[in-house]
């Protein structure tokens, strides 16, 4: 019954903050090795949804959720160890947020917390991750410098790289390019296209053009509801719902 | 009319700013003028490292080493007790406690800070001192250790509240980034939050110590006030502050003893100035580390 290529299954997920609903009974699946774009106006619950997937939402005591989320067919609250889950489901935030330590240590941070001590192994992980995030050539000679000295675009690629260092299977991007120039944005989009060969990606973006450029499928959220999910091409050309059509044609949002 | 008003207000603000500087300078000059007089009679070395403080013998012997060591023992003891406790308490309040408990604890810490030191000293005298005597089996409970414990209570609120501010100033993105990489709460605190807040933590500790060094009434009440060189925490000691407070009223103005008390003031001033300077330097250090 369960489709094997469904990496994430969301079943009637509802989330409230202090009993104010932010997500209302959302159900859909994310397929393995796809880039799923999530679009929608402000406060439609996109960030809330992402933070539920890796249980970062646990940090907020005001938040309550109901429904089910299965990753690899295992319930994230009942079957997953939360620390393993967060390694499996990496997250890149809207604001580039490197840790205030060296570039090398930013990348080694996750593996070290996981108990990796071997220097060679750490160096290999660092190099591999930086290469996959298209950052290696720019920083290979300054790995011991503070990550805070990098430009915004470089910091964001560093954050992608540090997520990759955890050997995740799913990567969540929350408006990863909102503060970046077009060239940095293009680099991150290239990295995403490359990454989907090995990972499952979810990209929340306020930029419908970006969603159209990189997503395989697109979900449209509105006021906590999933209005429509379909092939990107269809969402942007022949959406089924009037509200989707209104949003993608730029009439509101 | 308006211009006139501006002029007056600006003038007043300028005057009060200048006045505070002038007052500080005057105090400092007065302290130096009176304090340095003692060195007509005693050498600097004999004053600082003299082993005997007999200010009213004939001739007076004015060595303040016992007083410096008294302050040192009490301060070191209070630091050893209050720093780990204060840091742990700040971490608990700032990072671990749930919202409602955090508010209760913060109120408690503020309350502790609001207790006048004389009241703490009084409570210490009737509760802590007998306890110390009994617990360590000493002839008297009026000892350095009693002073240290008491002063630790006074330093705690300073350390906790300043350190809590420092923890609050750590950007949320650091914590979330660390947690999102699968780190546990404790790993995040230990690896990211504490190092990022380190300069604020050092400042908190320094200001706590500064509070301890300058404290007078409470220590005077519970440390036994014997001006002898202490060898353990379990002996009565006399601190520099307590000496000034106790003897200033009984001394003849213009006597050697009188000048010596001012000179102790200079030594105290130099120590607290140094401590505050260190705290300031670490507070204003660039928080970004390589
Ligand atoms: N930490 C929080 N505490 C209380 N309410 C919150 C919190 N975070 C989000 N909300 C509420 O939940 C709803 C959904 O917010 P969410 O951040 O998920 O929207 P979003 O789609 O990501 O918006 P944006 O495009 O502006 O990032 C909003 O009404 C918001 O006010
Ligand atoms: Mg958002």
Coordinates of C-alpha atoms and ligand atoms in Angstrom, one line a residue:
Chain A
X1 CA 0.0 0.0 0.0
X2 CA 2.8 2.4 0.9
X3 CA 4.7 3.7 -2.1
X4 CA 8.3 2.9 -1.5
X5 CA 9.6 6.1 -2.9
X6 CA 7.6 8.2 -0.4
X7 CA 10.4 9.5 1.8
X8 CA 8.1 11.6 4.1
X9 CA 4.4 11.1 4.7
X10 CA 2.5 13.8 6.5
X11 CA -0.9 12.7 7.8
X12 CA -3.4 15.3 9.1
X13 CA -0.7 17.4 10.7
X14 CA -2.1 20.3 12.7
X15 CA 0.0 22.7 14.7
X16 CA -1.0 25.4 17.1
X17 CA 0.9 28.1 19.0
X18 CA -0.9 28.8 22.3
X19 CA -4.0 27.2 20.6
X20 CA -3.8 29.6 17.6
X21 CA -3.7 27.3 14.6
X22 CA -0.7 27.6 12.3
X23 CA -1.2 24.4 10.3
X24 CA -4.6 22.9 9.7
X25 CA -4.7 19.2 9.0
X26 CA -2.1 19.0 6.3
X27 CA -1.6 15.7 4.4
X28 CA 0.8 14.9 1.6
X29 CA 4.0 13.0 0.8
X30 CA 7.4 14.0 -0.2
X31 CA 9.1 11.7 -2.7
X32 CA 12.7 10.5 -2.5
X33 CA 15.2 12.5 -4.6
X34 CA 12.8 15.3 -5.5
X35 CA 13.0 19.0 -4.8
X36 CA 9.7 19.9 -3.3
X37 CA 9.1 23.7 -3.4
X38 CA 6.7 25.2 -0.8
X39 CA 5.3 28.5 -1.6
X40 CA 2.7 30.7 0.1
X41 CA 2.2 34.2 1.5
X42 CA 3.6 35.3 4.9
X43 CA 2.3 33.4 7.9
X44 CA 1.0 30.5 5.9
X45 CA 2.8 28.0 8.1
X46 CA 5.7 27.2 5.8
X47 CA 8.4 27.6 8.5
X48 CA 6.3 25.9 11.1
X49 CA 6.0 22.9 8.7
X50 CA 9.7 22.6 8.2
X51 CA 10.5 22.9 11.9
X52 CA 8.1 20.2 12.6
X53 CA 9.9 17.8 10.3
X54 CA 13.2 17.8 12.2
X55 CA 11.4 18.5 15.6
X56 CA 13.1 21.8 16.1
X57 CA 9.6 22.7 17.0
X58 CA 10.2 20.9 20.3
X59 CA 12.2 23.9 21.4
X60 CA 9.0 26.0 21.5
X61 CA 6.9 25.2 24.6
X62 CA 3.9 27.0 23.2
X63 CA 3.7 24.8 20.2
X64 CA 1.4 21.7 20.1
X65 CA 1.0 19.4 17.2
X66 CA -1.3 16.5 16.3
X67 CA -1.4 14.1 13.4
X68 CA 1.4 12.0 12.1
X69 CA 4.7 12.5 10.3
X70 CA 6.5 9.4 9.0
X71 CA 10.0 9.5 7.7
X72 CA 11.2 6.3 6.2
X73 CA 7.8 5.0 7.4
X74 CA 8.8 5.6 11.0
X75 CA 6.8 8.1 13.1
X76 CA 9.1 11.0 14.1
X77 CA 7.7 11.3 17.6
X78 CA 7.3 7.7 18.4
X79 CA 10.0 5.7 16.5
X80 CA 12.8 8.2 15.9
X81 CA 15.5 9.2 18.3
X82 CA 15.3 13.0 18.1
X83 CA 19.1 13.5 17.7
X84 CA 19.3 10.9 15.0
X85 CA 16.3 12.5 13.3
X86 CA 18.0 15.9 13.2
X87 CA 21.0 14.4 11.6
X88 CA 19.0 12.6 9.0
X89 CA 16.9 15.8 8.4
X90 CA 19.3 18.7 8.0
X91 CA 18.1 22.3 8.0
X92 CA 19.4 25.5 6.4
X93 CA 17.9 28.6 7.9
X94 CA 16.8 31.9 6.2
X95 CA 19.5 33.9 7.9
X96 CA 23.0 32.4 7.4
X97 CA 23.9 31.3 10.9
X98 CA 27.4 29.9 11.1
X99 CA 28.6 29.1 14.6
X100 CA 31.2 31.6 15.9
X101 CA 34.0 29.1 15.5
X102 CA 36.4 28.3 12.6
X103 CA 35.2 27.2 9.2
X104 CA 36.7 23.8 9.8
X105 CA 35.1 23.5 13.2
X106 CA 31.7 24.5 11.8
X107 CA 31.8 21.5 9.5
X108 CA 33.3 19.2 12.1
X109 CA 30.8 20.2 14.7
X110 CA 28.1 17.7 13.8
X111 CA 30.4 14.7 13.3
X112 CA 32.3 15.5 16.5
X113 CA 29.0 15.6 18.5
X114 CA 28.4 12.2 17.0
X115 CA 31.6 10.9 18.5
X116 CA 34.0 11.1 15.5
X117 CA 37.5 11.8 16.8
X118 CA 39.7 10.7 13.9
X119 CA 41.4 13.7 12.4
X120 CA 41.8 12.3 8.9
X121 CA 38.2 11.3 8.8
X122 CA 37.1 14.7 10.0
X123 CA 39.3 16.4 7.3
X124 CA 37.8 14.2 4.7
X125 CA 34.3 15.0 5.7
X126 CA 35.1 18.7 5.8
X127 CA 36.6 18.6 2.3
X128 CA 33.8 16.5 0.8
X129 CA 31.0 18.6 2.3
X130 CA 32.6 21.9 1.2
X131 CA 33.0 20.6 -2.3
X132 CA 29.4 19.4 -2.5
X133 CA 28.3 22.9 -1.4
X134 CA 30.5 24.6 -4.1
X135 CA 32.6 26.3 -1.4
X136 CA 35.8 24.4 -1.3
X137 CA 37.8 26.4 -3.7
X138 CA 37.0 29.7 -2.0
X139 CA 37.9 28.6 1.6
X140 CA 40.4 25.7 1.3
X141 CA 43.3 28.0 2.3
X142 CA 41.5 29.5 5.3
X143 CA 39.8 26.7 7.0
X144 CA 41.0 27.9 10.4
X145 CA 39.7 31.4 10.1
X146 CA 36.4 32.4 11.8
X147 CA 33.3 31.5 9.8
X148 CA 32.0 34.9 10.7
X149 CA 34.5 36.5 8.2
X150 CA 32.8 34.9 5.2
X151 CA 30.4 36.8 3.0
X152 CA 26.6 36.2 3.4
X153 CA 26.5 34.0 0.4
X154 CA 29.6 32.0 1.5
X155 CA 28.1 31.7 5.0
X156 CA 24.9 30.2 3.6
X157 CA 26.9 27.7 1.5
X158 CA 28.8 26.9 4.7
X159 CA 25.5 26.2 6.4
X160 CA 24.6 23.8 3.5
X161 CA 28.0 22.2 3.8
X162 CA 27.7 21.7 7.6
X163 CA 24.4 20.0 7.0
X164 CA 25.9 17.7 4.4
X165 CA 28.7 16.8 6.8
X166 CA 26.0 15.0 8.9
X167 CA 25.3 12.7 6.0
X168 CA 21.6 13.5 6.0
X169 CA 18.9 12.1 3.7
X170 CA 16.6 15.0 3.7
X171 CA 17.6 18.7 3.7
X172 CA 15.2 21.5 4.5
X173 CA 15.8 25.0 3.2
X174 CA 13.9 27.9 4.7
X175 CA 14.1 30.8 2.2
X176 CA 17.8 30.1 1.9
X177 CA 18.4 32.9 -0.6
X178 CA 16.2 35.7 0.9
X179 CA 19.2 37.8 1.8
X180 CA 21.5 37.0 -1.1
X181 CA 22.5 38.6 -4.4
X182 CA 21.6 36.9 -7.7
X183 CA 25.0 35.3 -8.2
X184 CA 25.1 33.7 -4.7
X185 CA 21.5 32.6 -5.3
X186 CA 22.4 31.0 -8.6
X187 CA 25.3 29.1 -6.8
X188 CA 22.9 27.8 -4.2
X189 CA 20.3 26.8 -6.8
X190 CA 23.1 24.9 -8.7
X191 CA 24.1 23.2 -5.5
X192 CA 20.5 22.1 -4.9
X193 CA 20.1 20.6 -8.3
X194 CA 23.3 18.6 -7.7
X195 CA 22.2 17.6 -4.2
X196 CA 18.9 16.1 -5.2
X197 CA 20.7 13.2 -6.9
X198 CA 21.6 12.0 -3.4
X199 CA 19.1 13.7 -1.1
X200 CA 15.5 14.7 -0.8
X201 CA 15.1 18.4 -0.6
X202 CA 12.3 20.7 0.6
X203 CA 12.7 24.3 -0.4
X204 CA 10.5 27.0 1.2
X205 CA 10.7 30.2 -0.8
X206 CA 8.9 33.5 -1.1
X207 CA 10.2 33.7 -4.6
X208 CA 7.8 31.9 -7.0
X209 CA 10.3 32.2 -9.8
X210 CA 12.9 30.4 -7.8
X211 CA 10.3 27.7 -6.9
X212 CA 9.6 27.4 -10.7
X213 CA 13.3 27.2 -11.5
X214 CA 14.4 24.4 -9.2
X215 CA 11.4 22.4 -7.9
X216 CA 10.1 19.2 -9.3
X217 CA 6.8 19.6 -7.5
X218 CA 5.4 22.5 -5.7
X219 CA 3.0 22.8 -2.7
X220 CA 1.0 25.9 -2.1
X221 CA 0.2 26.8 1.5
X222 CA -2.3 29.4 2.5
X223 CA -3.2 30.3 6.1
X224 CA -2.1 27.0 7.4
X225 CA -3.8 24.9 4.8
X226 CA -2.3 22.9 1.9
X227 CA -4.2 24.3 -1.0
X228 CA -2.6 22.3 -3.8
X229 CA 0.4 20.1 -4.5
X230 CA 1.4 19.2 -8.1
X231 CA 4.1 19.1 -10.7
X232 CA 5.8 22.5 -10.7
X233 CA 4.9 23.0 -14.3
X234 CA 1.3 22.5 -13.6
X235 CA 1.1 24.7 -10.6
X236 CA 2.6 27.6 -12.6
X237 CA 0.6 27.0 -15.8
X238 CA -2.6 25.2 -15.1
X239 CA -3.3 25.3 -11.3
X240 CA -6.5 23.6 -10.2
X241 CA -7.4 26.0 -7.5
X242 CA -8.3 29.6 -8.0
X243 CA -6.3 30.7 -5.0
X244 CA -3.2 29.1 -6.3
X245 CA -3.7 30.8 -9.6
X246 CA -4.2 34.1 -7.9
X247 CA -0.9 33.7 -5.9
X248 CA 1.3 32.5 -8.7
X249 CA 0.1 35.2 -11.1
X250 CA 1.1 37.7 -8.4
X251 CA -2.3 39.0 -7.6
X252 CA -1.8 38.7 -3.9
X253 CA 0.7 37.5 -1.3
Chain B
X1 CA 13.1 81.9 23.7
X2 CA 13.5 78.4 22.5
X3 CA 17.2 78.9 21.8
X4 CA 17.6 80.2 25.3
X5 CA 15.9 77.1 26.7
X6 CA 18.2 74.8 24.8
X7 CA 21.2 76.6 26.0
X8 CA 20.1 76.3 29.6
X9 CA 19.4 72.6 29.4
X10 CA 22.6 71.9 27.6
X11 CA 24.5 73.9 30.1
X12 CA 22.9 72.0 33.0
X13 CA 23.7 68.6 31.5
X14 CA 27.3 69.7 30.8
X15 CA 27.7 71.0 34.4
X16 CA 26.4 67.8 36.0
X17 CA 28.7 65.7 33.8
X18 CA 31.7 67.8 34.7
X19 CA 30.6 67.9 38.4
X20 CA 30.8 64.1 38.7
X21 CA 34.2 64.1 37.2
X22 CA 35.3 66.8 39.5
X23 CA 34.0 65.0 42.5
X24 CA 35.8 61.8 41.6
X25 CA 39.0 63.8 41.1
X26 CA 38.6 65.6 44.4
X27 CA 38.0 62.3 46.3
X28 CA 41.0 60.8 44.6
X29 CA 43.2 63.8 45.4
X30 CA 42.1 63.9 49.0
X31 CA 42.7 60.1 49.4
X32 CA 46.2 60.5 47.9
X33 CA 47.1 63.6 49.9
X34 CA 46.1 62.0 53.3
X35 CA 47.2 58.5 52.5
X36 CA 50.7 59.3 51.1
X37 CA 51.5 61.2 54.4
X38 CA 52.0 57.9 56.1
X39 CA 55.1 57.3 54.1
X40 CA 56.9 60.1 56.0
X41 CA 57.1 57.6 58.8
X42 CA 57.0 54.1 57.2
X43 CA 58.6 52.9 54.0
X44 CA 56.3 51.6 51.3
X45 CA 57.7 48.1 51.6
X46 CA 57.4 48.0 55.4
X47 CA 53.8 49.3 55.1
X48 CA 52.7 46.7 52.6
X49 CA 54.7 43.7 53.9
X50 CA 55.0 44.5 57.6
X51 CA 53.7 41.7 59.7
X52 CA 52.4 43.6 62.6
X53 CA 49.4 46.0 62.8
X54 CA 49.7 47.7 66.2
X55 CA 48.5 51.2 65.3
X56 CA 48.2 52.4 68.9
X57 CA 51.3 51.0 70.4
X58 CA 54.2 53.4 71.1
X59 CA 55.7 53.8 68.5
X60 CA 52.9 52.5 66.3
X61 CA 53.7 49.5 64.0
X62 CA 51.9 49.9 60.7
X63 CA 52.3 46.8 58.6
X64 CA 49.2 45.9 56.7
X65 CA 50.2 42.4 55.5
X66 CA 47.8 40.7 57.9
X67 CA 45.0 42.9 56.6
X68 CA 45.8 42.3 53.0
X69 CA 46.0 38.6 53.6
X70 CA 42.8 38.7 55.6
X71 CA 41.0 40.3 52.7
X72 CA 42.7 37.9 50.3
X73 CA 41.6 34.8 52.3
X74 CA 38.0 35.9 52.6
X75 CA 37.9 37.0 48.9
X76 CA 39.4 33.8 47.6
X77 CA 37.1 31.7 49.7
X78 CA 34.1 33.7 48.6
X79 CA 35.2 33.4 45.0
X80 CA 35.7 29.6 45.2
X81 CA 32.2 29.3 46.5
X82 CA 30.3 31.9 44.5
X83 CA 31.8 31.5 41.0
X84 CA 30.9 27.9 40.4
X85 CA 27.5 28.3 42.1
X86 CA 26.8 31.5 40.3
X87 CA 27.7 30.2 36.9
X88 CA 25.7 27.0 37.4
X89 CA 22.7 29.1 38.6
X90 CA 22.9 31.4 35.6
X91 CA 23.1 28.5 33.2
X92 CA 20.1 26.9 34.9
X93 CA 18.1 30.1 34.8
X94 CA 19.1 31.2 31.4
X95 CA 19.2 27.9 29.5
X96 CA 17.4 25.1 31.3
X97 CA 14.6 26.2 33.6
X98 CA 11.1 26.3 32.0
X99 CA 9.5 29.8 31.8
X100 CA 7.6 29.9 35.1
X101 CA 10.5 28.6 37.2
X102 CA 12.9 31.0 35.5
X103 CA 10.7 34.0 36.6
X104 CA 10.6 32.7 40.1
X105 CA 14.4 32.2 40.3
X106 CA 15.1 35.6 38.8
X107 CA 12.9 37.2 41.3
X108 CA 14.7 35.3 44.0
X109 CA 18.1 36.4 42.8
X110 CA 16.9 40.0 42.7
X111 CA 15.6 39.7 46.2
X112 CA 18.9 38.4 47.4
X113 CA 20.6 41.4 45.8
X114 CA 18.2 43.7 47.6
X115 CA 19.0 42.5 51.1
X116 CA 21.1 45.2 52.8
X117 CA 24.5 43.8 53.6
X118 CA 24.2 44.7 57.3
X119 CA 21.1 42.5 57.5
X120 CA 22.9 39.6 55.8
X121 CA 25.8 40.1 58.2
X122 CA 23.4 40.1 61.2
X123 CA 21.7 36.9 60.0
X124 CA 25.1 35.4 59.3
X125 CA 26.2 36.2 62.9
X126 CA 23.3 34.4 64.6
X127 CA 22.9 31.5 62.2
X128 CA 26.1 30.9 60.1
X129 CA 28.7 31.5 62.8
X130 CA 27.4 29.0 65.3
X131 CA 27.0 26.5 62.5
X132 CA 30.6 27.0 61.3
X133 CA 31.8 26.5 64.9
X134 CA 29.9 23.3 65.4
X135 CA 30.5 21.9 61.9
X136 CA 34.3 22.3 61.9
X137 CA 34.7 21.9 65.6
X138 CA 36.4 25.3 66.1
X139 CA 36.9 27.3 69.3
X140 CA 35.0 30.2 67.5
X141 CA 32.9 30.4 64.4
X142 CA 34.1 34.0 63.7
X143 CA 36.5 33.0 61.0
X144 CA 37.5 33.6 57.4
X145 CA 35.4 30.8 56.2
X146 CA 32.2 32.3 57.8
X147 CA 33.0 35.6 56.0
X148 CA 33.6 33.8 52.7
X149 CA 30.3 32.0 52.8
X150 CA 28.5 35.2 53.7
X151 CA 30.2 37.1 51.0
X152 CA 29.5 34.4 48.5
X153 CA 25.8 35.1 49.0
X154 CA 26.4 38.7 48.2
X155 CA 28.4 38.1 45.1
X156 CA 26.0 35.5 43.7
X157 CA 23.3 37.9 42.5
X158 CA 25.8 40.1 40.7
X159 CA 27.4 37.1 39.0
X160 CA 24.1 35.5 38.1
X161 CA 22.3 38.6 36.8
X162 CA 25.3 39.8 34.7
X163 CA 26.0 36.3 33.4
X164 CA 22.4 35.8 32.5
X165 CA 22.4 38.9 30.4
X166 CA 25.5 37.6 28.7
X167 CA 23.8 34.3 27.9
X168 CA 20.7 36.2 26.6
X169 CA 22.9 38.1 24.2
X170 CA 24.0 34.9 22.5
X171 CA 22.1 34.9 19.2
X172 CA 19.3 32.4 18.9
X173 CA 20.7 31.3 15.5
X174 CA 23.7 29.7 17.3
X175 CA 21.6 27.6 19.5
X176 CA 19.2 26.5 16.8
X177 CA 22.1 25.8 14.4
X178 CA 23.7 23.6 16.9
X179 CA 20.5 21.8 17.9
X180 CA 19.6 21.3 14.2
X181 CA 22.9 19.5 13.7
X182 CA 21.8 16.9 16.3
X183 CA 23.6 18.3 19.2
X184 CA 22.1 17.8 22.7
X185 CA 21.1 20.8 24.9
X186 CA 24.2 20.3 27.1
X187 CA 26.5 20.0 24.1
X188 CA 25.1 23.2 22.7
X189 CA 25.5 25.1 26.0
X190 CA 29.0 23.7 26.6
X191 CA 30.4 24.1 23.0
X192 CA 28.6 27.1 21.7
X193 CA 26.7 29.2 24.3
X194 CA 29.3 29.4 27.0
X195 CA 32.3 30.2 24.7
X196 CA 30.3 32.9 22.9
X197 CA 29.3 34.4 26.2
X198 CA 32.8 34.0 27.7
X199 CA 33.7 37.7 27.9
X200 CA 30.4 38.5 29.7
X201 CA 31.0 35.6 32.0
X202 CA 34.4 36.9 32.9
X203 CA 33.0 40.3 33.5
X204 CA 30.3 38.9 35.8
X205 CA 32.9 37.1 37.8
X206 CA 35.1 40.1 38.1
X207 CA 32.3 42.4 39.2
X208 CA 31.2 39.7 41.8
X209 CA 34.7 39.7 43.1
X210 CA 34.8 43.5 43.2
X211 CA 31.7 43.4 45.3
X212 CA 33.3 41.0 47.7
X213 CA 36.5 43.0 48.1
X214 CA 34.7 46.2 48.9
X215 CA 32.2 44.7 51.3
X216 CA 32.6 46.0 54.9
X217 CA 29.9 45.7 57.5
X218 CA 29.0 42.0 57.1
X219 CA 32.6 40.9 57.2
X220 CA 33.3 43.1 60.1
X221 CA 30.5 41.3 62.0
X222 CA 31.5 37.8 61.3
X223 CA 35.2 37.3 60.6
X224 CA 36.4 37.8 64.2
X225 CA 38.6 40.9 63.4
X226 CA 42.0 39.6 64.6
X227 CA 44.8 41.4 62.8
X228 CA 47.1 38.4 62.6
X229 CA 48.4 36.7 59.6
X230 CA 45.9 33.9 58.8
X231 CA 47.2 30.4 57.9
X232 CA 43.9 28.6 57.3
X233 CA 40.3 29.5 56.5
X234 CA 39.4 28.5 60.1
X235 CA 41.1 31.4 61.8
X236 CA 39.7 34.8 62.6
X237 CA 40.9 37.4 60.2
X238 CA 40.5 41.1 59.7
X239 CA 40.0 42.6 56.3
X240 CA 41.2 46.0 55.0
X241 CA 37.7 47.4 54.8
X242 CA 36.8 46.3 58.3
X243 CA 39.9 47.9 59.7
X244 CA 39.1 51.3 58.2
X245 CA 35.5 51.1 59.4
X246 CA 36.4 50.0 62.9
X247 CA 39.3 52.3 63.5
X248 CA 38.5 55.5 61.7
X249 CA 36.2 56.7 64.4
X250 CA 38.8 56.2 67.2
X251 CA 41.9 57.7 65.6
X252 CA 43.2 61.2 66.1
X253 CA 43.0 63.2 63.0
X254 CA 46.5 63.9 61.6
X255 CA 48.1 61.0 63.5
X256 CA 50.2 58.3 61.8
X257 CA 47.4 55.9 62.4
X258 CA 44.9 58.2 60.7
X259 CA 47.2 58.5 57.6
X260 CA 47.8 54.8 57.6
X261 CA 44.0 54.2 57.3
X262 CA 43.9 56.4 54.3
X263 CA 46.8 54.6 52.8
X264 CA 44.8 51.3 53.2
X265 CA 42.1 53.1 51.3
X266 CA 44.5 53.7 48.4
X267 CA 45.5 50.1 48.4
X268 CA 41.8 49.1 48.3
X269 CA 41.1 51.6 45.6
X270 CA 44.0 50.3 43.5
X271 CA 42.7 46.7 43.8
X272 CA 39.1 47.4 42.9
X273 CA 40.2 49.7 40.1
X274 CA 42.2 46.8 38.7
X275 CA 39.4 44.4 39.0
X276 CA 36.9 46.7 37.4
X277 CA 39.3 47.5 34.6
X278 CA 39.7 43.7 33.9
X279 CA 35.9 43.3 33.9
X280 CA 35.6 46.3 31.5
X281 CA 38.2 45.0 29.2
X282 CA 36.6 41.6 28.9
X283 CA 33.1 43.1 28.5
X284 CA 34.2 45.2 25.6
X285 CA 36.3 42.6 23.9
X286 CA 35.1 41.7 20.5
X287 CA 32.8 38.7 20.9
X288 CA 33.8 37.1 17.6
X289 CA 36.6 34.5 18.1
X290 CA 38.9 33.1 15.5
Ligands
LIG1 N1 7.4 31.2 17.7 C1 6.1 31.4 17.4 N2 5.3 31.8 18.4 C2 4.0 32.0 18.2 N3 3.4 32.0 17.0 C3 4.2 31.7 15.9 C4 5.6 31.4 16.1 N4 6.1 31.2 14.9 C5 5.1 31.3 14.0 N5 3.9 31.6 14.6 C6 2.6 31.9 14.0 O1 2.3 30.8 13.2 C7 1.8 31.2 11.9 C8 2.6 30.6 10.8 O2 4.0 31.1 10.8 P1 5.2 30.6 10.0 O3 6.4 31.3 10.5 O4 5.1 29.2 9.9 O5 4.8 31.3 8.5 P2 5.6 31.3 7.2 O6 4.8 30.7 6.2 O7 7.0 30.7 7.4 O8 5.8 32.9 7.0 P3 7.0 33.7 6.3 O9 6.8 33.6 4.8 O10 6.7 35.1 6.8 O11 8.2 33.1 6.8 C9 1.8 32.7 11.9 O12 0.5 33.1 12.2 C10 2.7 33.0 13.0 O13 2.3 34.2 13.7
LIG2 MG1 9.0 31.5 7.3

